[in-house]
Amino acid sequence: MFTIEHEFDATVVTLVDEGTAPLLEDVTVHVTETDVLLNQYDPRVDRVISVRLSPCQWRDLTAALNLPEGVYRAK
């Protein structure tokens, strides 16, 4: 399951784990004009872990989800 919220300066997508137990914490994806920020709470260290991607990296990641194994360069 996921939710999408449009805020003033970002779109926020929340991904909820609906797999089998043990379930992982929700992942939030904050998309702005300049950054894509992936956040997930890690209970082992009691803090939110973040990964920041450029819009180009995000585009490549989403394209890669639908491609077979190989090396690619976006045009």
PDB file of N, CA and C in Angstrom:
ATOM      1  N   MET A   1       0.849  -1.165   0.000  1.00  0.00           N
ATOM      2  CA  MET A   1       0.000   0.000   0.000  1.00  0.00           C
ATOM      3  C   MET A   1       0.897   1.232   0.000  1.00  0.00           C
ATOM      4  N   PHE A   2       0.426   2.322  -0.587  1.00  0.00           N
ATOM      5  CA  PHE A   2       1.151   3.572  -0.542  1.00  0.00           C
ATOM      6  C   PHE A   2       0.187   4.739  -0.552  1.00  0.00           C
ATOM      7  N   THR A   3       0.668   5.880  -0.053  1.00  0.00           N
ATOM      8  CA  THR A   3      -0.120   7.107  -0.097  1.00  0.00           C
ATOM      9  C   THR A   3       0.679   8.159  -0.840  1.00  0.00           C
ATOM     10  N   ILE A   4      -0.036   9.135  -1.405  1.00  0.00           N
ATOM     11  CA  ILE A   4       0.594  10.263  -2.091  1.00  0.00           C
ATOM     12  C   ILE A   4      -0.020  11.541  -1.547  1.00  0.00           C
ATOM     13  N   GLU A   5       0.842  12.462  -1.104  1.00  0.00           N
ATOM     14  CA  GLU A   5       0.381  13.755  -0.607  1.00  0.00           C
ATOM     15  C   GLU A   5       1.147  14.855  -1.327  1.00  0.00           C
ATOM     16  N   HIS A   6       0.417  15.870  -1.787  1.00  0.00           N
ATOM     17  CA  HIS A   6       1.048  17.005  -2.450  1.00  0.00           C
ATOM     18  C   HIS A   6       1.121  18.147  -1.437  1.00  0.00           C
ATOM     19  N   GLU A   7       2.350  18.521  -1.061  1.00  0.00           N
ATOM     20  CA  GLU A   7       2.570  19.625  -0.146  1.00  0.00           C
ATOM     21  C   GLU A   7       2.984  20.844  -0.940  1.00  0.00           C
ATOM     22  N   PHE A   8       3.196  21.960  -0.248  1.00  0.00           N
ATOM     23  CA  PHE A   8       3.544  23.219  -0.910  1.00  0.00           C
ATOM     24  C   PHE A   8       4.777  23.082  -1.794  1.00  0.00           C
ATOM     25  N   ASP A   9       5.842  22.462  -1.253  1.00  0.00           N
ATOM     26  CA  ASP A   9       7.104  22.418  -1.990  1.00  0.00           C
ATOM     27  C   ASP A   9       7.591  21.014  -2.321  1.00  0.00           C
ATOM     28  N   ALA A  10       6.748  20.005  -2.097  1.00  0.00           N
ATOM     29  CA  ALA A  10       7.179  18.625  -2.354  1.00  0.00           C
ATOM     30  C   ALA A  10       5.977  17.715  -2.520  1.00  0.00           C
ATOM     31  N   THR A  11       6.219  16.597  -3.168  1.00  0.00           N
ATOM     32  CA  THR A  11       5.266  15.498  -3.195  1.00  0.00           C
ATOM     33  C   THR A  11       5.840  14.424  -2.284  1.00  0.00           C
ATOM     34  N   VAL A  12       5.005  13.878  -1.389  1.00  0.00           N
ATOM     35  CA  VAL A  12       5.458  12.889  -0.431  1.00  0.00           C
ATOM     36  C   VAL A  12       4.706  11.586  -0.673  1.00  0.00           C
ATOM     37  N   VAL A  13       5.463  10.526  -0.937  1.00  0.00           N
ATOM     38  CA  VAL A  13       4.906   9.186  -1.113  1.00  0.00           C
ATOM     39  C   VAL A  13       5.338   8.361   0.091  1.00  0.00           C
ATOM     40  N   THR A  14       4.386   7.672   0.719  1.00  0.00           N
ATOM     41  CA  THR A  14       4.699   6.788   1.835  1.00  0.00           C
ATOM     42  C   THR A  14       4.420   5.360   1.415  1.00  0.00           C
ATOM     43  N   LEU A  15       5.426   4.494   1.534  1.00  0.00           N
ATOM     44  CA  LEU A  15       5.308   3.088   1.171  1.00  0.00           C
ATOM     45  C   LEU A  15       5.149   2.274   2.451  1.00  0.00           C
ATOM     46  N   VAL A  16       4.063   1.502   2.534  1.00  0.00           N
ATOM     47  CA  VAL A  16       3.766   0.702   3.718  1.00  0.00           C
ATOM     48  C   VAL A  16       4.014  -0.765   3.383  1.00  0.00           C
ATOM     49  N   ASP A  17       4.816  -1.438   4.203  1.00  0.00           N
ATOM     50  CA  ASP A  17       5.127  -2.855   3.997  1.00  0.00           C
ATOM     51  C   ASP A  17       3.903  -3.692   4.335  1.00  0.00           C
ATOM     52  N   GLU A  18       3.407  -4.440   3.362  1.00  0.00           N
ATOM     53  CA  GLU A  18       2.261  -5.315   3.573  1.00  0.00           C
ATOM     54  C   GLU A  18       2.629  -6.779   3.348  1.00  0.00           C
ATOM     55  N   GLY A  19       3.917  -7.080   3.430  1.00  0.00           N
ATOM     56  CA  GLY A  19       4.388  -8.447   3.239  1.00  0.00           C
ATOM     57  C   GLY A  19       4.099  -9.294   4.469  1.00  0.00           C
ATOM     58  N   THR A  20       4.863 -10.343   4.614  1.00  0.00           N
ATOM     59  CA  THR A  20       4.689 -11.224   5.764  1.00  0.00           C
ATOM     60  C   THR A  20       5.549 -10.725   6.924  1.00  0.00           C
ATOM     61  N   ALA A  21       5.142 -11.073   8.128  1.00  0.00           N
ATOM     62  CA  ALA A  21       5.866 -10.643   9.325  1.00  0.00           C
ATOM     63  C   ALA A  21       7.259 -11.257   9.346  1.00  0.00           C
ATOM     64  N   PRO A  22       8.264 -10.590   9.848  1.00  0.00           N
ATOM     65  CA  PRO A  22       8.217  -9.252  10.446  1.00  0.00           C
ATOM     66  C   PRO A  22       8.190  -8.162   9.376  1.00  0.00           C
ATOM     67  N   LEU A  23       7.345  -7.176   9.576  1.00  0.00           N
ATOM     68  CA  LEU A  23       7.202  -6.085   8.615  1.00  0.00           C
ATOM     69  C   LEU A  23       8.257  -5.021   8.859  1.00  0.00           C
ATOM     70  N   LEU A  24       8.663  -4.338   7.801  1.00  0.00           N
ATOM     71  CA  LEU A  24       9.631  -3.252   7.908  1.00  0.00           C
ATOM     72  C   LEU A  24       8.898  -1.933   8.121  1.00  0.00           C
ATOM     73  N   GLU A  25       9.620  -0.939   8.617  1.00  0.00           N
ATOM     74  CA  GLU A  25       9.056   0.391   8.831  1.00  0.00           C
ATOM     75  C   GLU A  25       8.678   1.029   7.492  1.00  0.00           C
ATOM     76  N   ASP A  26       7.718   1.982   7.544  1.00  0.00           N
ATOM     77  CA  ASP A  26       7.313   2.714   6.347  1.00  0.00           C
ATOM     78  C   ASP A  26       8.504   3.446   5.739  1.00  0.00           C
ATOM     79  N   VAL A  27       8.465   3.625   4.437  1.00  0.00           N
ATOM     80  CA  VAL A  27       9.459   4.419   3.721  1.00  0.00           C
ATOM     81  C   VAL A  27       8.742   5.646   3.179  1.00  0.00           C
ATOM     82  N   THR A  28       9.310   6.832   3.429  1.00  0.00           N
ATOM     83  CA  THR A  28       8.745   8.036   2.835  1.00  0.00           C
ATOM     84  C   THR A  28       9.689   8.531   1.749  1.00  0.00           C
ATOM     85  N   VAL A  29       9.093   9.003   0.650  1.00  0.00           N
ATOM     86  CA  VAL A  29       9.835   9.535  -0.485  1.00  0.00           C
ATOM     87  C   VAL A  29       9.387  10.984  -0.662  1.00  0.00           C
ATOM     88  N   HIS A  30      10.303  11.926  -0.422  1.00  0.00           N
ATOM     89  CA  HIS A  30      10.013  13.345  -0.580  1.00  0.00           C
ATOM     90  C   HIS A  30      10.640  13.805  -1.891  1.00  0.00           C
ATOM     91  N   VAL A  31       9.815  14.281  -2.817  1.00  0.00           N
ATOM     92  CA  VAL A  31      10.300  14.697  -4.132  1.00  0.00           C
ATOM     93  C   VAL A  31      10.123  16.202  -4.276  1.00  0.00           C
ATOM     94  N   THR A  32      11.246  16.908  -4.482  1.00  0.00           N
ATOM     95  CA  THR A  32      11.206  18.346  -4.756  1.00  0.00           C
ATOM     96  C   THR A  32      11.829  18.588  -6.128  1.00  0.00           C
ATOM     97  N   GLU A  33      11.977  19.841  -6.490  1.00  0.00           N
ATOM     98  CA  GLU A  33      12.583  20.162  -7.784  1.00  0.00           C
ATOM     99  C   GLU A  33      14.043  19.737  -7.866  1.00  0.00           C
ATOM    100  N   THR A  34      14.741  19.707  -6.737  1.00  0.00           N
ATOM    101  CA  THR A  34      16.182  19.467  -6.753  1.00  0.00           C
ATOM    102  C   THR A  34      16.628  18.166  -6.110  1.00  0.00           C
ATOM    103  N   ASP A  35      15.759  17.528  -5.313  1.00  0.00           N
ATOM    104  CA  ASP A  35      16.163  16.339  -4.572  1.00  0.00           C
ATOM    105  C   ASP A  35      15.037  15.315  -4.482  1.00  0.00           C
ATOM    106  N   VAL A  36      15.452  14.075  -4.310  1.00  0.00           N
ATOM    107  CA  VAL A  36      14.541  12.991  -3.934  1.00  0.00           C
ATOM    108  C   VAL A  36      15.137  12.400  -2.661  1.00  0.00           C
ATOM    109  N   LEU A  37      14.372  12.450  -1.572  1.00  0.00           N
ATOM    110  CA  LEU A  37      14.862  11.997  -0.280  1.00  0.00           C
ATOM    111  C   LEU A  37      14.068  10.776   0.165  1.00  0.00           C
ATOM    112  N   LEU A  38      14.769   9.664   0.391  1.00  0.00           N
ATOM    113  CA  LEU A  38      14.154   8.435   0.888  1.00  0.00           C
ATOM    114  C   LEU A  38      14.464   8.326   2.380  1.00  0.00           C
ATOM    115  N   ASN A  39      13.442   8.170   3.218  1.00  0.00           N
ATOM    116  CA  ASN A  39      13.619   8.076   4.664  1.00  0.00           C
ATOM    117  C   ASN A  39      12.965   6.814   5.195  1.00  0.00           C
ATOM    118  N   GLN A  40      13.623   6.175   6.158  1.00  0.00           N
ATOM    119  CA  GLN A  40      13.044   5.023   6.853  1.00  0.00           C
ATOM    120  C   GLN A  40      13.577   4.992   8.276  1.00  0.00           C
ATOM    121  N   TYR A  41      12.659   4.843   9.233  1.00  0.00           N
ATOM    122  CA  TYR A  41      13.050   4.739  10.633  1.00  0.00           C
ATOM    123  C   TYR A  41      13.726   3.387  10.859  1.00  0.00           C
ATOM    124  N   ASP A  42      14.866   3.413  11.565  1.00  0.00           N
ATOM    125  CA  ASP A  42      15.588   2.187  11.903  1.00  0.00           C
ATOM    126  C   ASP A  42      15.533   2.006  13.414  1.00  0.00           C
ATOM    127  N   PRO A  43      14.717   1.061  13.910  1.00  0.00           N
ATOM    128  CA  PRO A  43      14.584   0.883  15.359  1.00  0.00           C
ATOM    129  C   PRO A  43      15.859   0.372  16.020  1.00  0.00           C
ATOM    130  N   ARG A  44      16.773  -0.214  15.255  1.00  0.00           N
ATOM    131  CA  ARG A  44      18.023  -0.711  15.836  1.00  0.00           C
ATOM    132  C   ARG A  44      18.899   0.417  16.357  1.00  0.00           C
ATOM    133  N   VAL A  45      18.841   1.567  15.683  1.00  0.00           N
ATOM    134  CA  VAL A  45      19.636   2.722  16.110  1.00  0.00           C
ATOM    135  C   VAL A  45      18.756   3.883  16.560  1.00  0.00           C
ATOM    136  N   ASP A  46      17.447   3.681  16.551  1.00  0.00           N
ATOM    137  CA  ASP A  46      16.456   4.666  16.997  1.00  0.00           C
ATOM    138  C   ASP A  46      16.616   6.013  16.290  1.00  0.00           C
ATOM    139  N   ARG A  47      16.727   5.958  14.970  1.00  0.00           N
ATOM    140  CA  ARG A  47      16.782   7.187  14.186  1.00  0.00           C
ATOM    141  C   ARG A  47      16.338   6.910  12.751  1.00  0.00           C
ATOM    142  N   VAL A  48      16.061   7.976  12.045  1.00  0.00           N
ATOM    143  CA  VAL A  48      15.661   7.885  10.644  1.00  0.00           C
ATOM    144  C   VAL A  48      16.916   7.852   9.778  1.00  0.00           C
ATOM    145  N   ILE A  49      16.971   6.898   8.868  1.00  0.00           N
ATOM    146  CA  ILE A  49      18.060   6.778   7.909  1.00  0.00           C
ATOM    147  C   ILE A  49      17.592   7.422   6.600  1.00  0.00           C
ATOM    148  N   SER A  50      18.445   8.226   5.984  1.00  0.00           N
ATOM    149  CA  SER A  50      18.075   8.950   4.767  1.00  0.00           C
ATOM    150  C   SER A  50      19.028   8.649   3.624  1.00  0.00           C
ATOM    151  N   VAL A  51      18.479   8.643   2.429  1.00  0.00           N
ATOM    152  CA  VAL A  51      19.261   8.549   1.197  1.00  0.00           C
ATOM    153  C   VAL A  51      18.773   9.666   0.291  1.00  0.00           C
ATOM    154  N   ARG A  52      19.702  10.496  -0.185  1.00  0.00           N
ATOM    155  CA  ARG A  52      19.344  11.607  -1.071  1.00  0.00           C
ATOM    156  C   ARG A  52      19.791  11.282  -2.492  1.00  0.00           C
ATOM    157  N   LEU A  53      18.861  11.438  -3.438  1.00  0.00           N
ATOM    158  CA  LEU A  53      19.136  11.196  -4.855  1.00  0.00           C
ATOM    159  C   LEU A  53      18.872  12.470  -5.646  1.00  0.00           C
ATOM    160  N   SER A  54      19.589  12.630  -6.742  1.00  0.00           N
ATOM    161  CA  SER A  54      19.281  13.720  -7.667  1.00  0.00           C
ATOM    162  C   SER A  54      18.081  13.281  -8.509  1.00  0.00           C
ATOM    163  N   PRO A  55      17.379  14.225  -9.127  1.00  0.00           N
ATOM    164  CA  PRO A  55      16.288  13.827 -10.026  1.00  0.00           C
ATOM    165  C   PRO A  55      16.761  12.876 -11.129  1.00  0.00           C
ATOM    166  N   CYS A  56      18.014  13.049 -11.607  1.00  0.00           N
ATOM    167  CA  CYS A  56      18.570  12.164 -12.638  1.00  0.00           C
ATOM    168  C   CYS A  56      18.732  10.741 -12.095  1.00  0.00           C
ATOM    169  N   GLN A  57      19.254  10.621 -10.870  1.00  0.00           N
ATOM    170  CA  GLN A  57      19.405   9.297 -10.267  1.00  0.00           C
ATOM    171  C   GLN A  57      18.045   8.639 -10.047  1.00  0.00           C
ATOM    172  N   TRP A  58      17.054   9.415  -9.625  1.00  0.00           N
ATOM    173  CA  TRP A  58      15.704   8.888  -9.414  1.00  0.00           C
ATOM    174  C   TRP A  58      15.112   8.390 -10.732  1.00  0.00           C
ATOM    175  N   ARG A  59      15.301   9.175 -11.801  1.00  0.00           N
ATOM    176  CA  ARG A  59      14.815   8.765 -13.128  1.00  0.00           C
ATOM    177  C   ARG A  59      15.452   7.446 -13.543  1.00  0.00           C
ATOM    178  N   ASP A  60      16.765   7.325 -13.348  1.00  0.00           N
ATOM    179  CA  ASP A  60      17.462   6.098 -13.717  1.00  0.00           C
ATOM    180  C   ASP A  60      16.982   4.908 -12.874  1.00  0.00           C
ATOM    181  N   LEU A  61      16.767   5.129 -11.582  1.00  0.00           N
ATOM    182  CA  LEU A  61      16.284   4.060 -10.710  1.00  0.00           C
ATOM    183  C   LEU A  61      14.916   3.575 -11.143  1.00  0.00           C
ATOM    184  N   THR A  62      13.994   4.484 -11.390  1.00  0.00           N
ATOM    185  CA  THR A  62      12.647   4.056 -11.787  1.00  0.00           C
ATOM    186  C   THR A  62      12.663   3.365 -13.151  1.00  0.00           C
ATOM    187  N   ALA A  63      13.534   3.811 -14.073  1.00  0.00           N
ATOM    188  CA  ALA A  63      13.652   3.140 -15.371  1.00  0.00           C
ATOM    189  C   ALA A  63      14.239   1.745 -15.202  1.00  0.00           C
ATOM    190  N   ALA A  64      15.203   1.600 -14.290  1.00  0.00           N
ATOM    191  CA  ALA A  64      15.883   0.318 -14.095  1.00  0.00           C
ATOM    192  C   ALA A  64      14.945  -0.760 -13.575  1.00  0.00           C
ATOM    193  N   LEU A  65      13.886  -0.372 -12.888  1.00  0.00           N
ATOM    194  CA  LEU A  65      12.957  -1.357 -12.335  1.00  0.00           C
ATOM    195  C   LEU A  65      12.254  -2.172 -13.415  1.00  0.00           C
ATOM    196  N   ASN A  66      12.230  -1.650 -14.648  1.00  0.00           N
ATOM    197  CA  ASN A  66      11.522  -2.318 -15.742  1.00  0.00           C
ATOM    198  C   ASN A  66      12.455  -2.861 -16.826  1.00  0.00           C
ATOM    199  N   LEU A  67      13.749  -2.934 -16.536  1.00  0.00           N
ATOM    200  CA  LEU A  67      14.709  -3.381 -17.547  1.00  0.00           C
ATOM    201  C   LEU A  67      15.371  -4.690 -17.140  1.00  0.00           C
ATOM    202  N   PRO A  68      15.810  -5.467 -18.133  1.00  0.00           N
ATOM    203  CA  PRO A  68      16.564  -6.682 -17.811  1.00  0.00           C
ATOM    204  C   PRO A  68      17.981  -6.332 -17.362  1.00  0.00           C
ATOM    205  N   GLU A  69      18.710  -7.323 -16.904  1.00  0.00           N
ATOM    206  CA  GLU A  69      20.087  -7.142 -16.454  1.00  0.00           C
ATOM    207  C   GLU A  69      20.936  -6.543 -17.569  1.00  0.00           C
ATOM    208  N   GLY A  70      21.829  -5.636 -17.212  1.00  0.00           N
ATOM    209  CA  GLY A  70      22.698  -5.025 -18.213  1.00  0.00           C
ATOM    210  C   GLY A  70      23.210  -3.678 -17.738  1.00  0.00           C
ATOM    211  N   VAL A  71      23.949  -2.976 -18.613  1.00  0.00           N
ATOM    212  CA  VAL A  71      24.466  -1.649 -18.339  1.00  0.00           C
ATOM    213  C   VAL A  71      23.773  -0.683 -19.293  1.00  0.00           C
ATOM    214  N   TYR A  72      23.280   0.426 -18.747  1.00  0.00           N
ATOM    215  CA  TYR A  72      22.480   1.360 -19.548  1.00  0.00           C
ATOM    216  C   TYR A  72      22.921   2.785 -19.283  1.00  0.00           C
ATOM    217  N   ARG A  73      22.687   3.664 -20.256  1.00  0.00           N
ATOM    218  CA  ARG A  73      22.875   5.094 -20.100  1.00  0.00           C
ATOM    219  C   ARG A  73      21.632   5.776 -20.640  1.00  0.00           C
ATOM    220  N   ALA A  74      20.981   6.589 -19.812  1.00  0.00           N
ATOM    221  CA  ALA A  74      19.794   7.318 -20.245  1.00  0.00           C
ATOM    222  C   ALA A  74      20.183   8.429 -21.218  1.00  0.00           C
ATOM    223  N   LYS A  75      19.340   8.699 -22.173  1.00  0.00           N
ATOM    224  CA  LYS A  75      19.592   9.759 -23.143  1.00  0.00           C
ATOM    225  C   LYS A  75      18.811  10.990 -22.780  1.00  0.00           C
TER     226      LYS A  75
END
